[in-house]
Amino acid sequence: MINNVVLVGRTANEPVIHVLENGVKVCSVDLAIVRPFRNANNENETDFIPINFWQAVAENVDEYCGKGSIIGVQCRLSSRMVEKQGVKYKAIDINADRVIFIKLVARNKEIVPIPQYKSHTVSFPVKSAYFN
């Protein structure tokens, strides 16, 4: 089966890294992606997609990316059941396996040079036969 999503956009917020109780690092960022078509008012709309980065990828995003950085992300979708106020529903998470830094903006709004190709592939939690 194929579970692969590729997104390119700007980080809409400052990355914040968290360490879970089991020691796993996770960083969540909303990725702003402009739709390629115009609405009825002849305006482009923007989607804000929440992305979860894990372990080494989370550390790199937290270290190098500020709000407004342009990044490419290779992701996979995962689903889980959530219960709120007695109602169960399915939540879809977008988990990044790989990130490419295209144009970085530091947290102080300066454009920073791209580090020497610092892209990581993380198998979390399932290895894929398609990506080494």
XYZ file of N, CA, C and O in Angstrom:
528
model
N 0.831 -1.183 0.000
C 0.000 0.000 0.000
C 0.879 1.252 0.000
O 2.008 1.211 0.452
N 0.333 2.339 -0.474
C 1.079 3.596 -0.525
C 0.418 4.594 0.424
O -0.783 4.818 0.360
N 1.193 5.163 1.305
C 0.748 6.200 2.218
C 1.813 7.285 2.174
O 2.741 7.297 2.975
N 1.702 8.191 1.213
C 2.731 9.191 0.977
C 2.077 10.521 0.633
O 1.253 10.596 -0.267
N 2.454 11.562 1.364
C 1.960 12.913 1.127
C 3.183 13.815 1.030
O 4.068 13.745 1.882
N 3.238 14.650 0.004
C 4.334 15.602 -0.142
C 3.740 17.000 -0.132
O 2.824 17.298 -0.907
N 4.249 17.839 0.750
C 3.744 19.200 0.898
C 4.903 20.186 0.861
O 5.991 19.896 1.374
N 4.675 21.347 0.257
C 5.642 22.441 0.271
C 4.882 23.693 0.664
O 3.840 24.008 0.085
N 5.394 24.386 1.672
C 4.732 25.603 2.121
C 5.583 26.355 3.121
O 6.740 26.011 3.367
N 4.980 27.396 3.703
C 5.651 28.218 4.706
C 5.184 27.812 6.098
O 4.011 27.534 6.301
N 6.124 27.821 7.046
C 5.738 27.562 8.422
C 4.925 28.758 8.913
O 5.339 29.903 8.784
N 3.730 28.478 9.447
C 2.811 29.540 9.850
C 3.004 29.964 11.304
O 2.402 30.936 11.745
N 3.815 29.229 12.038
C 4.080 29.563 13.433
C 5.491 29.118 13.785
O 6.124 28.387 13.044
N 5.971 29.595 14.934
C 7.285 29.178 15.411
C 7.207 27.723 15.868
O 6.294 27.361 16.611
N 8.145 26.882 15.456
C 8.155 25.501 15.924
C 8.404 25.436 17.435
O 9.180 26.214 17.969
N 7.717 24.519 18.086
C 7.924 24.275 19.507
C 8.111 22.777 19.678
O 7.277 21.982 19.235
N 9.218 22.396 20.299
C 9.503 20.978 20.483
C 9.050 20.553 21.879
O 9.156 21.307 22.843
N 8.481 19.358 21.961
C 8.027 18.777 23.222
C 8.681 17.413 23.380
O 8.934 16.727 22.396
N 8.915 17.028 24.620
C 9.426 15.692 24.909
C 8.311 14.935 25.626
O 7.823 15.369 26.671
N 7.892 13.824 25.024
C 6.826 13.022 25.610
C 7.343 12.249 26.820
O 8.552 12.173 27.053
N 6.438 11.669 27.577
C 6.804 10.928 28.793
C 7.793 9.800 28.507
O 8.632 9.480 29.331
N 7.704 9.201 27.307
C 8.606 8.103 26.947
C 9.933 8.591 26.350
O 10.736 7.798 25.883
N 10.170 9.911 26.358
C 11.417 10.473 25.866
C 11.427 10.824 24.390
O 12.401 11.369 23.889
N 10.360 10.528 23.669
C 10.277 10.823 22.235
C 10.043 12.321 22.038
O 9.213 12.929 22.709
N 10.799 12.910 21.097
C 10.655 14.335 20.799
C 9.683 14.525 19.644
O 9.738 13.807 18.651
N 8.800 15.510 19.794
C 7.832 15.834 18.743
C 7.739 17.349 18.618
O 7.807 18.077 19.604
N 7.634 17.802 17.389
C 7.506 19.227 17.091
C 6.328 19.384 16.133
O 6.245 18.684 15.132
N 5.417 20.273 16.463
C 4.250 20.503 15.611
C 4.326 21.896 15.003
O 4.642 22.863 15.695
N 4.030 21.973 13.706
C 4.047 23.235 12.974
C 2.880 23.230 12.002
O 2.571 22.202 11.396
N 2.220 24.376 11.853
C 1.215 24.522 10.804
C 1.927 24.969 9.536
O 2.713 25.928 9.552
N 1.661 24.270 8.445
C 2.258 24.596 7.157
C 1.216 25.347 6.324
O 0.128 24.818 6.065
N 1.515 26.581 5.942
C 0.615 27.403 5.137
C 0.857 27.104 3.661
O 1.974 27.268 3.166
N -0.198 26.654 2.984
C -0.087 26.277 1.573
C -1.185 27.006 0.796
O -2.373 26.810 1.058
N -0.763 27.834 -0.157
C -1.707 28.594 -0.972
C -2.310 27.665 -2.018
O -1.587 26.927 -2.701
N -3.630 27.678 -2.134
C -4.307 26.851 -3.137
C -3.988 27.387 -4.539
O -3.872 28.596 -4.740
N -3.872 26.499 -5.533
C -3.452 26.927 -6.875
C -4.581 27.531 -7.714
O -4.380 27.810 -8.890
N -5.744 27.725 -7.134
C -6.870 28.292 -7.885
C -7.495 29.412 -7.068
O -7.270 29.531 -5.879
N -8.297 30.221 -7.734
C -8.929 31.363 -7.072
C -10.386 31.044 -6.743
O -11.037 30.284 -7.451
N -10.891 31.663 -5.680
C -12.284 31.459 -5.287
C -13.198 32.395 -6.078
O -12.750 33.078 -7.003
N -14.467 32.452 -5.700
C -15.449 33.266 -6.418
C -15.107 34.758 -6.365
O -15.523 35.524 -7.238
N -14.353 35.180 -5.347
C -13.950 36.585 -5.220
C -12.610 36.867 -5.896
O -12.001 37.906 -5.666
N -12.141 35.920 -6.711
C -10.879 36.022 -7.434
C -9.673 36.158 -6.497
O -8.723 36.876 -6.785
N -9.750 35.476 -5.341
C -8.666 35.495 -4.365
C -8.149 34.076 -4.152
O -8.909 33.119 -4.216
N -6.853 33.965 -3.905
C -6.290 32.669 -3.528
C -6.546 32.437 -2.043
O -6.393 33.354 -1.241
N -6.930 31.225 -1.692
C -7.123 30.856 -0.298
C -5.918 30.052 0.173
O -5.193 29.465 -0.632
N -5.699 30.040 1.470
C -4.570 29.326 2.059
C -5.080 28.277 3.024
O -5.978 28.535 3.820
N -4.505 27.081 2.933
C -4.787 26.014 3.897
C -3.664 26.002 4.923
O -2.497 26.204 4.585
N -4.020 25.761 6.182
C -3.043 25.648 7.262
C -3.079 24.202 7.744
O -4.010 23.794 8.425
N -2.054 23.436 7.351
C -2.002 21.996 7.598
C -1.097 21.722 8.798
O 0.090 22.055 8.764
N -1.630 21.106 9.864
C -0.777 20.781 11.019
C 0.091 19.561 10.729
O -0.401 18.511 10.333
N 1.403 19.711 10.911
C 2.365 18.644 10.648
C 3.077 18.289 11.948
O 3.479 19.179 12.700
N 3.253 16.988 12.210
C 4.020 16.509 13.358
C 5.377 16.014 12.872
O 5.447 15.200 11.959
N 6.435 16.520 13.482
C 7.798 16.082 13.191
C 8.294 15.301 14.402
O 8.019 15.683 15.540
N 9.033 14.222 14.170
C 9.454 13.341 15.252
C 10.974 13.241 15.321
O 11.661 13.282 14.298
N 11.481 13.072 16.529
C 12.871 12.761 16.850
C 13.862 13.694 16.159
O 13.801 14.896 16.364
N 14.788 13.182 15.336
C 15.833 14.002 14.718
C 15.243 15.053 13.787
O 15.740 16.180 13.714
N 14.184 14.720 13.088
C 13.535 15.689 12.202
C 12.967 16.832 13.040
O 13.086 18.008 12.684
N 12.358 16.518 14.185
C 11.812 17.536 15.090
C 12.911 18.473 15.579
O 12.730 19.698 15.628
N 14.053 17.908 15.935
C 15.172 18.720 16.413
C 15.661 19.683 15.331
O 15.942 20.850 15.613
N 15.761 19.213 14.087
C 16.224 20.068 12.989
C 15.226 21.178 12.678
O 15.617 22.322 12.449
N 13.950 20.852 12.649
C 12.934 21.878 12.393
C 12.969 22.926 13.496
O 12.929 24.127 13.241
N 13.064 22.486 14.746
C 13.111 23.411 15.875
C 14.356 24.289 15.818
O 14.304 25.475 16.113
N 15.495 23.724 15.413
C 16.751 24.461 15.393
C 16.840 25.455 14.241
O 17.310 26.579 14.415
N 16.399 25.066 13.048
C 16.641 25.867 11.850
C 15.461 26.707 11.377
O 15.666 27.701 10.690
N 14.231 26.313 11.662
C 13.072 26.974 11.070
C 12.439 27.985 12.012
O 12.203 27.696 13.178
N 12.142 29.137 11.469
C 11.333 30.123 12.159
C 10.049 30.310 11.374
O 9.872 29.743 10.285
N 9.150 31.103 11.898
C 7.899 31.391 11.204
C 8.218 32.015 9.845
O 9.026 32.933 9.749
N 7.615 31.478 8.797
C 7.835 31.992 7.445
C 8.851 31.220 6.630
O 9.024 31.501 5.446
N 9.521 30.234 7.221
C 10.461 29.404 6.474
C 9.706 28.578 5.437
O 8.590 28.136 5.686
N 10.323 28.370 4.285
C 9.729 27.518 3.257
C 10.396 26.155 3.355
O 11.627 26.057 3.290
N 9.576 25.122 3.526
C 10.096 23.760 3.652
C 9.283 22.806 2.783
O 8.128 23.064 2.474
N 9.933 21.730 2.390
C 9.259 20.620 1.727
C 9.201 19.464 2.710
O 10.176 19.202 3.419
N 8.068 18.787 2.781
C 7.876 17.734 3.767
C 7.298 16.490 3.102
O 6.318 16.575 2.358
N 7.946 15.359 3.342
C 7.399 14.070 2.913
C 6.735 13.468 4.149
O 7.381 13.326 5.188
N 5.458 13.149 4.043
C 4.670 12.742 5.202
C 3.900 11.455 4.928
O 3.832 10.980 3.807
N 3.291 10.971 6.003
C 2.345 9.864 5.919
C 1.177 10.193 6.829
O 1.313 10.962 7.782
N 0.034 9.636 6.505
C -1.165 9.846 7.314
C -1.332 8.695 8.292
O -1.032 7.549 7.969
N -1.819 9.021 9.478
C -2.170 7.977 10.442
C -3.497 8.376 11.084
O -3.817 9.556 11.195
N -4.259 7.376 11.482
C -5.568 7.655 12.086
C -5.611 7.073 13.488
O -4.913 6.109 13.807
N -6.433 7.687 14.322
C -6.640 7.207 15.686
C -8.044 7.588 16.123
O -8.632 8.529 15.592
N -8.566 6.829 17.071
C -9.885 7.118 17.611
C -9.720 8.057 18.804
O -8.862 7.856 19.658
N -10.552 9.094 18.851
C -10.520 10.086 19.914
C -11.919 10.178 20.509
O -12.915 10.107 19.782
N -11.974 10.334 21.818
C -13.273 10.498 22.465
C -13.281 11.825 23.215
O -12.402 12.109 24.024
N -14.264 12.675 22.884
C -14.450 13.957 23.558
C -15.893 14.057 23.999
O -16.809 13.898 23.181
N -16.082 14.291 25.264
C -17.413 14.453 25.855
C -18.324 13.289 25.490
O -19.487 13.465 25.164
N -17.761 12.076 25.504
C -18.532 10.865 25.251
C -18.787 10.554 23.792
O -19.416 9.556 23.470
N -18.279 11.388 22.883
C -18.476 11.168 21.452
C -17.158 10.693 20.851
O -16.121 11.342 21.019
N -17.191 9.564 20.136
C -15.996 9.035 19.490
C -15.935 9.510 18.040
O -16.956 9.551 17.354
N -14.740 9.864 17.613
C -14.539 10.214 16.214
C -13.117 9.849 15.815
O -12.258 9.618 16.655
N -12.872 9.817 14.521
C -11.561 9.468 13.991
C -10.775 10.746 13.707
O -11.278 11.653 13.057
N -9.552 10.787 14.204
C -8.653 11.915 13.947
C -7.566 11.451 12.982
O -7.068 10.336 13.090
N -7.224 12.303 12.042
C -6.171 12.014 11.078
C -4.967 12.886 11.425
O -5.089 14.108 11.549
N -3.802 12.265 11.590
C -2.561 12.976 11.867
C -1.665 12.930 10.640
O -1.644 11.935 9.914
N -0.913 14.005 10.425
C 0.061 14.062 9.338
C 1.436 14.050 9.986
O 1.805 14.993 10.694
N 2.172 12.971 9.781
C 3.469 12.770 10.414
C 4.583 12.845 9.379
O 4.576 12.101 8.400
N 5.525 13.756 9.603
C 6.622 13.964 8.662
C 7.690 12.890 8.834
O 8.083 12.577 9.949
N 8.126 12.343 7.725
C 9.240 11.407 7.713
C 10.526 12.087 7.258
O 11.615 11.646 7.579
N 10.374 13.170 6.487
C 11.538 13.816 5.880
C 11.223 15.289 5.669
O 10.098 15.643 5.346
N 12.219 16.141 5.844
C 12.043 17.566 5.597
C 13.208 18.076 4.771
O 14.344 17.641 4.935
N 12.908 18.959 3.837
C 13.920 19.635 3.028
C 13.770 21.136 3.305
O 12.676 21.685 3.168
N 14.854 21.785 3.688
C 14.827 23.220 3.930
C 15.039 23.952 2.610
O 16.055 23.756 1.954
N 14.083 24.778 2.222
C 14.168 25.495 0.949
C 14.620 26.932 1.172
O 15.550 27.413 0.526
N 13.955 27.647 2.075
C 14.342 29.017 2.443
C 14.053 29.178 3.924
O 12.897 29.114 4.336
N 15.096 29.377 4.697
C 14.948 29.429 6.143
C 14.855 30.855 6.646
O 15.573 31.739 6.170
N 13.986 31.077 7.604
C 13.864 32.345 8.301
C 14.128 32.059 9.769
O 13.452 31.216 10.368
N 15.125 32.733 10.337
C 15.450 32.528 11.746
C 14.348 33.125 12.609
O 13.512 33.897 12.145
N 14.352 32.778 13.862
C 13.325 33.268 14.782
C 13.376 34.782 14.955
O 12.409 35.383 15.369
N 14.493 35.413 14.625
C 14.580 36.871 14.715
C 14.301 37.522 13.359
O 14.677 38.647 13.118
N 13.689 36.782 12.446
C 13.238 37.253 11.126
C 14.350 37.482 10.118
O 14.142 38.090 9.096
N 15.552 37.003 10.383
C 16.619 37.113 9.404
C 16.611 35.874 8.515
O 16.339 34.772 8.977
N 16.927 36.079 7.247
C 17.077 34.935 6.351
C 18.434 34.313 6.643
O 19.443 35.004 6.699
N 18.442 33.022 6.871
C 19.682 32.334 7.224
C 20.103 31.419 6.083
O 19.266 30.939 5.325
N 21.410 31.170 5.949
C 21.856 30.268 4.889
C 21.380 28.844 5.159
O 21.237 28.432 6.308
N 21.119 28.127 4.093
C 20.697 26.732 4.203
C 21.882 25.918 4.714
O 22.974 26.021 4.168
N 21.679 25.096 5.753
C 22.787 24.260 6.201
C 23.126 23.240 5.119
O 22.286 22.917 4.280
N 24.341 22.748 5.143
C 24.734 21.747 4.162
C 23.760 20.590 4.253
O 23.559 20.023 5.318
N 23.127 20.262 3.166
C 22.038 19.292 3.032
C 21.802 18.487 4.299
O 22.444 17.504 4.565
N 20.868 18.965 5.107
C 20.590 18.333 6.395
C 19.167 17.807 6.365
O 18.250 18.389 6.914
N 18.983 16.732 5.678
C 17.674 16.095 5.587
C 17.775 14.729 6.239
O 18.771 14.039 6.095
N 16.779 14.374 6.989
C 16.785 13.103 7.692
C 15.557 12.294 7.316
O 14.490 12.842 7.118
N 15.742 11.011 7.226
C 14.609 10.109 7.066
C 14.463 9.364 8.379
O 15.420 8.817 8.896
N 13.270 9.394 8.922
C 13.011 8.732 10.191
C 11.923 7.700 9.973
O 10.875 8.001 9.414
N 12.177 6.476 10.363
C 11.153 5.441 10.304
C 10.456 5.418 11.649
O 10.990 4.912 12.625
N 9.280 6.016 11.705
C 8.563 6.099 12.975
C 7.091 5.919 12.709
O 6.487 6.740 12.063
N 6.428 4.929 13.124
C 6.974 3.746 13.759
C 7.143 2.590 12.794
O 7.562 1.513 13.180
N 6.803 2.781 11.503
C 6.801 1.671 10.550
C 7.838 1.934 9.468
O 7.884 3.015 8.907
N 8.668 0.944 9.166
C 9.606 1.073 8.058
C 8.839 0.886 6.751
O 7.909 0.117 6.672
N 9.266 1.584 5.724
C 8.639 1.480 4.418
C 9.620 0.872 3.434
O 10.801 1.198 3.429
N 9.129 -0.001 2.585
C 9.977 -0.608 1.572
C 10.341 0.395 0.487
O 11.267 0.170 -0.281
N 9.606 1.510 0.399
C 9.818 2.466 -0.679
C 10.898 3.484 -0.365
O 11.473 4.078 -1.239
N 11.178 3.754 0.928
C 12.126 4.779 1.288
C 13.173 4.196 2.230
O 12.863 3.653 3.244
N 14.414 4.362 1.837
C 15.515 3.840 2.666
C 16.055 4.919 3.571
O 16.128 6.016 3.307
